[in-house]
Coordinates of C-alpha atoms and ligand atoms in Angstrom, one line a residue:
X1 CA -33.1 -60.5 -31.6
X2 CA -34.6 -58.2 -28.7
X3 CA -37.8 -56.4 -29.6
X4 CA -37.3 -53.0 -27.4
X5 CA -40.4 -52.2 -26.4
X6 CA -40.3 -51.1 -22.6
X7 CA -36.4 -48.9 -21.8
X8 CA -35.1 -48.7 -18.0
X9 CA -32.7 -45.6 -17.9
X10 CA -30.1 -45.1 -14.8
X11 CA -29.6 -41.2 -14.5
X12 CA -31.6 -38.5 -14.7
X13 CA -29.1 -35.8 -15.3
X14 CA -28.7 -34.1 -18.8
X15 CA -28.3 -37.3 -20.4
X16 CA -30.2 -39.6 -18.8
X17 CA -33.2 -36.9 -19.5
X18 CA -32.5 -36.5 -22.9
X19 CA -32.6 -40.4 -23.8
X20 CA -36.0 -40.7 -22.1
X21 CA -37.2 -37.8 -23.8
X22 CA -35.8 -39.5 -27.6
X23 CA -37.3 -42.9 -26.3
X24 CA -40.6 -41.6 -25.1
X25 CA -41.3 -39.4 -28.4
X26 CA -40.5 -43.0 -30.1
X27 CA -43.6 -44.5 -28.8
X28 CA -41.2 -47.3 -26.1
X29 CA -42.6 -46.8 -22.3
X30 CA -39.7 -45.3 -20.4
X31 CA -39.1 -46.1 -16.7
X32 CA -36.3 -43.5 -15.1
X33 CA -34.5 -44.0 -11.6
X34 CA -32.7 -42.0 -10.1
X35 CA -31.1 -41.6 -6.5
X36 CA -33.3 -38.4 -5.1
X37 CA -36.8 -37.5 -6.0
X38 CA -34.9 -33.7 -6.4
X39 CA -33.2 -35.9 -9.3
X40 CA -36.0 -36.9 -10.9
X41 CA -38.1 -34.1 -10.6
X42 CA -35.0 -31.5 -12.0
X43 CA -34.7 -34.7 -14.5
X44 CA -38.8 -34.3 -15.6
X45 CA -38.4 -30.7 -15.7
X46 CA -35.7 -31.0 -18.2
X47 CA -38.0 -33.3 -20.5
X48 CA -40.9 -30.9 -20.0
X49 CA -39.1 -28.0 -20.6
X50 CA -37.1 -29.4 -24.0
X51 CA -40.6 -31.1 -25.1
X52 CA -42.1 -27.6 -25.3
X53 CA -40.1 -25.8 -27.0
X54 CA -40.1 -28.7 -29.9
X55 CA -43.7 -27.9 -29.4
X56 CA -43.1 -23.7 -30.0
X57 CA -40.9 -24.6 -33.3
X58 CA -43.4 -26.9 -35.3
X59 CA -41.0 -29.9 -34.3
X60 CA -44.0 -32.0 -32.3
X61 CA -47.1 -31.4 -31.6
X62 CA -48.6 -30.7 -28.0
X63 CA -50.4 -34.2 -28.2
X64 CA -47.1 -36.1 -29.3
X65 CA -46.0 -34.0 -26.1
X66 CA -48.2 -35.0 -23.3
X67 CA -48.6 -38.8 -24.9
X68 CA -44.8 -38.9 -24.3
X69 CA -44.4 -37.4 -21.3
X70 CA -47.7 -40.2 -19.7
X71 CA -44.9 -42.8 -20.8
X72 CA -42.4 -41.7 -18.9
X73 CA -42.6 -43.7 -15.0
X74 CA -40.1 -42.7 -12.4
X75 CA -38.9 -44.0 -9.3
X76 CA -35.9 -44.3 -6.7
X77 CA -34.4 -48.1 -7.0
X78 CA -34.1 -50.6 -9.7
X79 CA -37.2 -52.4 -9.1
X80 CA -39.0 -50.8 -11.8
X81 CA -36.1 -52.3 -14.2
X82 CA -37.5 -56.2 -13.6
X83 CA -40.3 -55.2 -16.4
X84 CA -37.6 -54.0 -18.8
X85 CA -36.2 -55.4 -22.6
X86 CA -33.2 -52.9 -22.5
X87 CA -31.5 -50.5 -19.4
X88 CA -29.3 -47.7 -20.6
X89 CA -26.6 -47.5 -17.6
X90 CA -26.7 -42.6 -17.8
X91 CA -25.3 -42.7 -14.3
X92 CA -22.3 -40.4 -13.6
X93 CA -18.8 -40.7 -15.4
X94 CA -17.6 -42.3 -12.8
X95 CA -16.3 -46.1 -13.2
X96 CA -17.1 -46.9 -9.5
X97 CA -20.5 -45.4 -9.5
X98 CA -21.1 -47.5 -12.9
X99 CA -19.8 -50.7 -11.6
X100 CA -22.1 -50.2 -8.4
X101 CA -25.3 -49.9 -10.1
X102 CA -24.5 -53.0 -12.4
X103 CA -24.1 -55.1 -9.4
X104 CA -27.3 -53.7 -8.1
X105 CA -29.1 -54.2 -11.2
X106 CA -28.4 -57.4 -11.6
X107 CA -31.6 -59.3 -10.0
X108 CA -34.1 -56.6 -10.6
X109 CA -33.5 -57.9 -14.7
X110 CA -35.3 -60.5 -17.2
X111 CA -33.2 -63.2 -18.0
X112 CA -33.3 -61.6 -21.7
X113 CA -33.2 -57.8 -20.7
X114 CA -30.1 -56.2 -22.3
X115 CA -28.0 -53.4 -21.0
X116 CA -26.3 -50.2 -22.9
X117 CA -24.2 -47.9 -20.8
X118 CA -23.9 -44.7 -22.5
X119 CA -20.4 -43.8 -20.8
X120 CA -18.5 -41.3 -22.7
X121 CA -15.2 -43.2 -22.0
X122 CA -14.9 -46.2 -19.7
X123 CA -14.0 -49.9 -21.6
X124 CA -17.3 -51.5 -22.3
X125 CA -15.2 -54.6 -22.4
X126 CA -14.0 -53.9 -18.4
X127 CA -17.6 -53.0 -17.8
X128 CA -19.5 -55.9 -19.1
X129 CA -17.5 -58.1 -17.6
X130 CA -18.7 -56.7 -14.0
X131 CA -22.3 -58.0 -15.2
X132 CA -24.0 -61.6 -15.4
X133 CA -23.9 -61.1 -18.9
X134 CA -21.7 -59.2 -21.2
X135 CA -22.9 -61.0 -24.0
X136 CA -25.6 -58.8 -23.9
X137 CA -23.7 -55.5 -22.9
X138 CA -22.5 -52.9 -25.0
X139 CA -21.8 -49.4 -25.5
X140 CA -25.2 -46.9 -26.8
X141 CA -23.2 -43.1 -26.8
X142 CA -25.7 -40.6 -27.4
X143 CA -25.0 -36.9 -27.5
X144 CA -25.6 -34.1 -25.8
X145 CA -28.3 -32.2 -26.3
X146 CA -29.8 -35.7 -27.6
X147 CA -33.1 -34.4 -28.9
X148 CA -30.9 -32.9 -31.3
X149 CA -27.8 -34.6 -31.8
X150 CA -28.4 -37.0 -34.6
X151 CA -25.3 -39.3 -33.9
X152 CA -24.8 -42.6 -31.7
X153 CA -21.6 -44.4 -31.0
X154 CA -22.4 -48.3 -30.9
X155 CA -19.8 -49.4 -29.0
X156 CA -18.9 -53.2 -29.0
X157 CA -17.4 -55.1 -26.1
X158 CA -15.2 -58.2 -26.6
X159 CA -18.3 -60.6 -25.4
X160 CA -21.2 -58.7 -27.6
X161 CA -23.3 -60.7 -29.4
X162 CA -24.1 -59.9 -32.9
X163 CA -27.8 -59.9 -31.7
X164 CA -27.1 -57.0 -29.3
X165 CA -25.4 -54.9 -31.8
X166 CA -28.4 -55.4 -34.7
X167 CA -31.0 -54.8 -31.5
X168 CA -29.3 -51.4 -30.7
X169 CA -28.7 -50.8 -34.0
X170 CA -32.5 -51.1 -35.0
X171 CA -33.5 -49.0 -31.8
X172 CA -31.1 -46.5 -33.0
X173 CA -32.8 -46.5 -36.4
X174 CA -36.3 -46.3 -34.6
X175 CA -35.3 -43.0 -32.5
X176 CA -34.6 -41.6 -35.5
X177 CA -30.7 -40.9 -34.8
X178 CA -28.1 -42.3 -37.2
X179 CA -25.5 -44.9 -35.8
X180 CA -21.7 -45.6 -35.7
X181 CA -19.9 -48.3 -34.9
X182 CA -16.2 -47.7 -32.5
X183 CA -14.4 -50.2 -31.4
X184 CA -13.5 -50.3 -27.7
X185 CA -10.9 -48.1 -27.2
X186 CA -10.7 -45.4 -24.7
X187 CA -13.4 -42.5 -25.2
X188 CA -13.8 -44.2 -28.8
X189 CA -14.3 -41.9 -31.7
X190 CA -16.0 -38.1 -30.8
X191 CA -14.3 -37.6 -27.5
X192 CA -11.3 -39.2 -29.2
X193 CA -10.9 -36.3 -31.6
X194 CA -13.3 -33.8 -29.7
X195 CA -11.9 -33.5 -26.0
X196 CA -8.0 -32.9 -26.7
X197 CA -9.8 -29.7 -28.7
X198 CA -11.1 -28.7 -26.0
X199 CA -8.2 -29.5 -23.7
X200 CA -6.2 -27.9 -26.4
X201 CA -8.4 -24.8 -26.0
X202 CA -7.7 -25.0 -22.3
X203 CA -4.7 -24.9 -22.3
X204 CA -5.0 -21.8 -25.2
X205 CA -6.3 -20.4 -22.2
X206 CA -3.7 -20.8 -19.4
X207 CA -0.9 -19.8 -22.2
X208 CA -2.5 -16.6 -22.1
X209 CA -2.7 -17.1 -26.7
X210 CA -6.0 -15.8 -26.1
X211 CA -8.9 -15.0 -24.3
X212 CA -12.1 -17.1 -23.3
X213 CA -14.0 -14.7 -25.7
X214 CA -11.2 -15.1 -28.6
X215 CA -10.8 -18.5 -28.6
X216 CA -14.3 -19.0 -28.5
X217 CA -15.0 -16.3 -30.8
X218 CA -12.1 -18.0 -33.1
X219 CA -13.4 -20.8 -33.3
X220 CA -16.8 -20.3 -34.0
X221 CA -16.1 -18.0 -36.8
X222 CA -12.6 -19.2 -38.0
X223 CA -13.4 -22.9 -38.1
X224 CA -18.0 -23.0 -38.5
X225 CA -18.5 -24.4 -34.9
X226 CA -21.7 -24.3 -33.4
X227 CA -20.0 -23.5 -30.1
X228 CA -16.7 -22.6 -29.3
X229 CA -14.5 -25.1 -27.5
X230 CA -14.8 -23.4 -23.9
X231 CA -18.5 -22.7 -24.4
X232 CA -18.8 -26.7 -25.4
X233 CA -16.5 -27.7 -21.8
X234 CA -18.6 -25.7 -20.0
X235 CA -21.8 -27.5 -21.8
X236 CA -20.3 -30.8 -21.2
X237 CA -19.6 -29.7 -17.9
X238 CA -15.6 -29.2 -17.2
X239 CA -16.0 -32.3 -14.7
X240 CA -17.2 -34.9 -17.9
X241 CA -14.2 -33.5 -19.6
X242 CA -11.5 -33.9 -17.2
X243 CA -12.4 -37.9 -16.8
X244 CA -12.6 -38.2 -20.2
X245 CA -9.0 -36.4 -20.3
X246 CA -8.1 -39.2 -17.4
X247 CA -9.5 -42.0 -19.4
X248 CA -7.8 -41.2 -22.7
X249 CA -4.1 -40.2 -20.7
X250 CA -4.1 -43.3 -18.8
X251 CA -5.6 -45.6 -21.3
X252 CA -3.5 -44.8 -23.9
X253 CA -0.6 -43.6 -21.6
X254 CA 0.7 -40.7 -24.2
X255 CA 1.4 -37.4 -22.5
X256 CA 0.0 -35.5 -25.6
X257 CA -3.7 -36.3 -23.7
X258 CA -2.4 -34.3 -20.2
X259 CA -5.3 -33.0 -19.0
X260 CA -5.0 -29.0 -19.2
X261 CA -3.5 -27.7 -15.1
X262 CA -6.3 -24.4 -15.4
X263 CA -9.1 -27.7 -16.3
X264 CA -8.1 -29.4 -12.8
X265 CA -8.4 -26.3 -11.1
X266 CA -12.2 -25.5 -12.3
X267 CA -13.1 -28.4 -11.5
X268 CA -11.1 -28.7 -7.7
X269 CA -13.2 -25.1 -6.9
X270 CA -16.4 -26.7 -8.2
X271 CA -16.3 -24.5 -11.2
X272 CA -17.5 -27.3 -13.9
X273 CA -19.7 -25.3 -16.1
X274 CA -23.5 -24.7 -16.9
X275 CA -24.9 -27.1 -14.2
X276 CA -23.3 -25.1 -11.7
X277 CA -23.9 -21.5 -12.9
X278 CA -20.2 -21.6 -13.9
X279 CA -17.2 -22.2 -15.5
X280 CA -15.5 -20.5 -18.6
X281 CA -18.5 -18.1 -18.5
X282 CA -20.3 -17.2 -14.9
X283 CA -23.8 -18.1 -15.8
X284 CA -26.0 -15.6 -13.2
X285 CA -26.8 -12.8 -15.3
X286 CA -28.8 -12.7 -18.7
X287 CA -26.2 -13.0 -20.3
X288 CA -22.6 -16.0 -19.9
X289 CA -20.0 -13.3 -18.8
X290 CA -16.3 -14.9 -19.1
X291 CA -14.6 -15.8 -15.9
X292 CA -11.6 -14.7 -17.5
Ligands
CAA1 N1 -33.7 -29.9 -26.5 C1 -34.8 -29.9 -27.7 N2 -34.0 -29.2 -28.8 C2 -33.4 -28.4 -28.4 C3 -32.3 -28.4 -27.3 C4 -33.1 -29.7 -26.3 N3 -32.0 -29.9 -24.9 N4 -31.3 -27.9 -27.6 C5 -31.8 -27.2 -28.6 N5 -32.8 -28.0 -29.2 C6 -33.3 -27.3 -30.3 C7 -33.4 -25.9 -31.0 O1 -35.3 -25.6 -30.3 C8 -33.8 -25.2 -31.8 O2 -34.7 -26.2 -33.1 P1 -35.2 -25.6 -34.5 O3 -33.4 -26.0 -35.4 O4 -36.2 -26.1 -34.8 O5 -35.1 -24.4 -34.6 C9 -32.4 -26.3 -32.6 O6 -31.9 -26.9 -31.6 C10 -31.4 -25.2 -32.3 O7 -31.0 -24.3 -30.9 P2 -31.1 -22.7 -30.3 O8 -31.5 -21.8 -31.8 O9 -31.5 -22.7 -28.9 O10 -29.7 -22.5 -30.2 P3 -28.3 -22.7 -31.4 O11 -28.5 -22.5 -32.5 O12 -27.0 -22.3 -30.8 O13 -27.9 -24.6 -31.3 C11 -26.8 -26.3 -30.0 C12 -27.9 -24.8 -30.1 C13 -27.5 -27.4 -30.8 C14 -26.4 -27.1 -28.8 C15 -25.9 -26.0 -31.1 O14 -25.1 -24.9 -30.3 C16 -24.2 -26.9 -31.3 O15 -24.6 -28.3 -31.7 N6 -23.7 -27.2 -30.6 C17 -22.6 -27.9 -30.1 C18 -23.5 -29.4 -29.4 C19 -22.3 -30.7 -29.1 O16 -20.7 -30.2 -30.0 N7 -22.3 -31.3 -28.8 C20 -21.5 -32.6 -28.6 C21 -21.1 -32.9 -27.5 S1 -19.7 -33.6 -27.2 C22 -21.0 -35.2 -26.4 O17 -22.3 -34.8 -26.0 C23 -20.5 -36.2 -26.1 C24 -19.9 -36.4 -24.7 O18 -20.0 -37.7 -24.4 C25 -19.3 -35.7 -24.0

């Protein structure tokens, strides 16, 4: 079984930086990679801000933060992945992009290194088949915001070996998270249940059953959800929500998963939620304002 001491993370976005954050706090060496210096700088700023938040709330000490940040290296390209025991891919939710990354990663990996994908919906078996080590490949799906959310879904592909499962389960526990096993079917467990609810909330808006505010208030106060479904969609990213619905729709060939046309329209407009400053809410002012 692999002893994981150094982790490479491909993608310094919301998820990649969150994964780097929890790995570094757990004492692992982290190598974060992205395609631009800007993306790396943004990722490092997210980590710094979120660790500051934990320091202010007394969850970690200032020393823990300084030491964890010192454990995070960052670079363009994938050469830095050569010393890693595990590489976690957390790039965009686009199968072609992920395939290309796994192809480019191949010459840089140690023979015994494991690969995990943080995909939120794409087939692990199919992604594994694009690598030279399907038995050492598996899905490791973190939830957003990673430093706060307890769950990691572990998804084994058809060829994933027992040692790989055991190593990633142990790592999840070492990160202070709770692992749950999911079979390799479209969108696994969390997104199979959560995203149709989000998509249905967009239909509810599209059909005029409620406004953005009434739908979110209804689900926050009527179902005790910490965020309303439209607020959550903006938080996840409407492009990611749409990509997951498309995987469900095509992968399960069932019309009940058809993405709401209004969700498609928002994505076409580039109004993809918080990261774009606009989605079902406008984030340009002091407080989010509904856009419908
Ligand atoms: N990093 C570190 N800490 C953070 C954080 C971050 N990014 N975001 C929030 N926190 C901490 C806060 O410091 C605070 O800590 P304390 O409890 O110690 O005080 C705590 O989390 C609560 O934060 P806030 O008081 O600022 O705000 P809140 O009470 O509104 O909670 C939230 C924010 C945790 C995000 C909450 O709204 C929530 O749980 N929302 C739902 C999140 C969710 O459903 N995530 C799953 C999305 S689906 C997914 O990720 C899968 C996928 O593939 C799409």
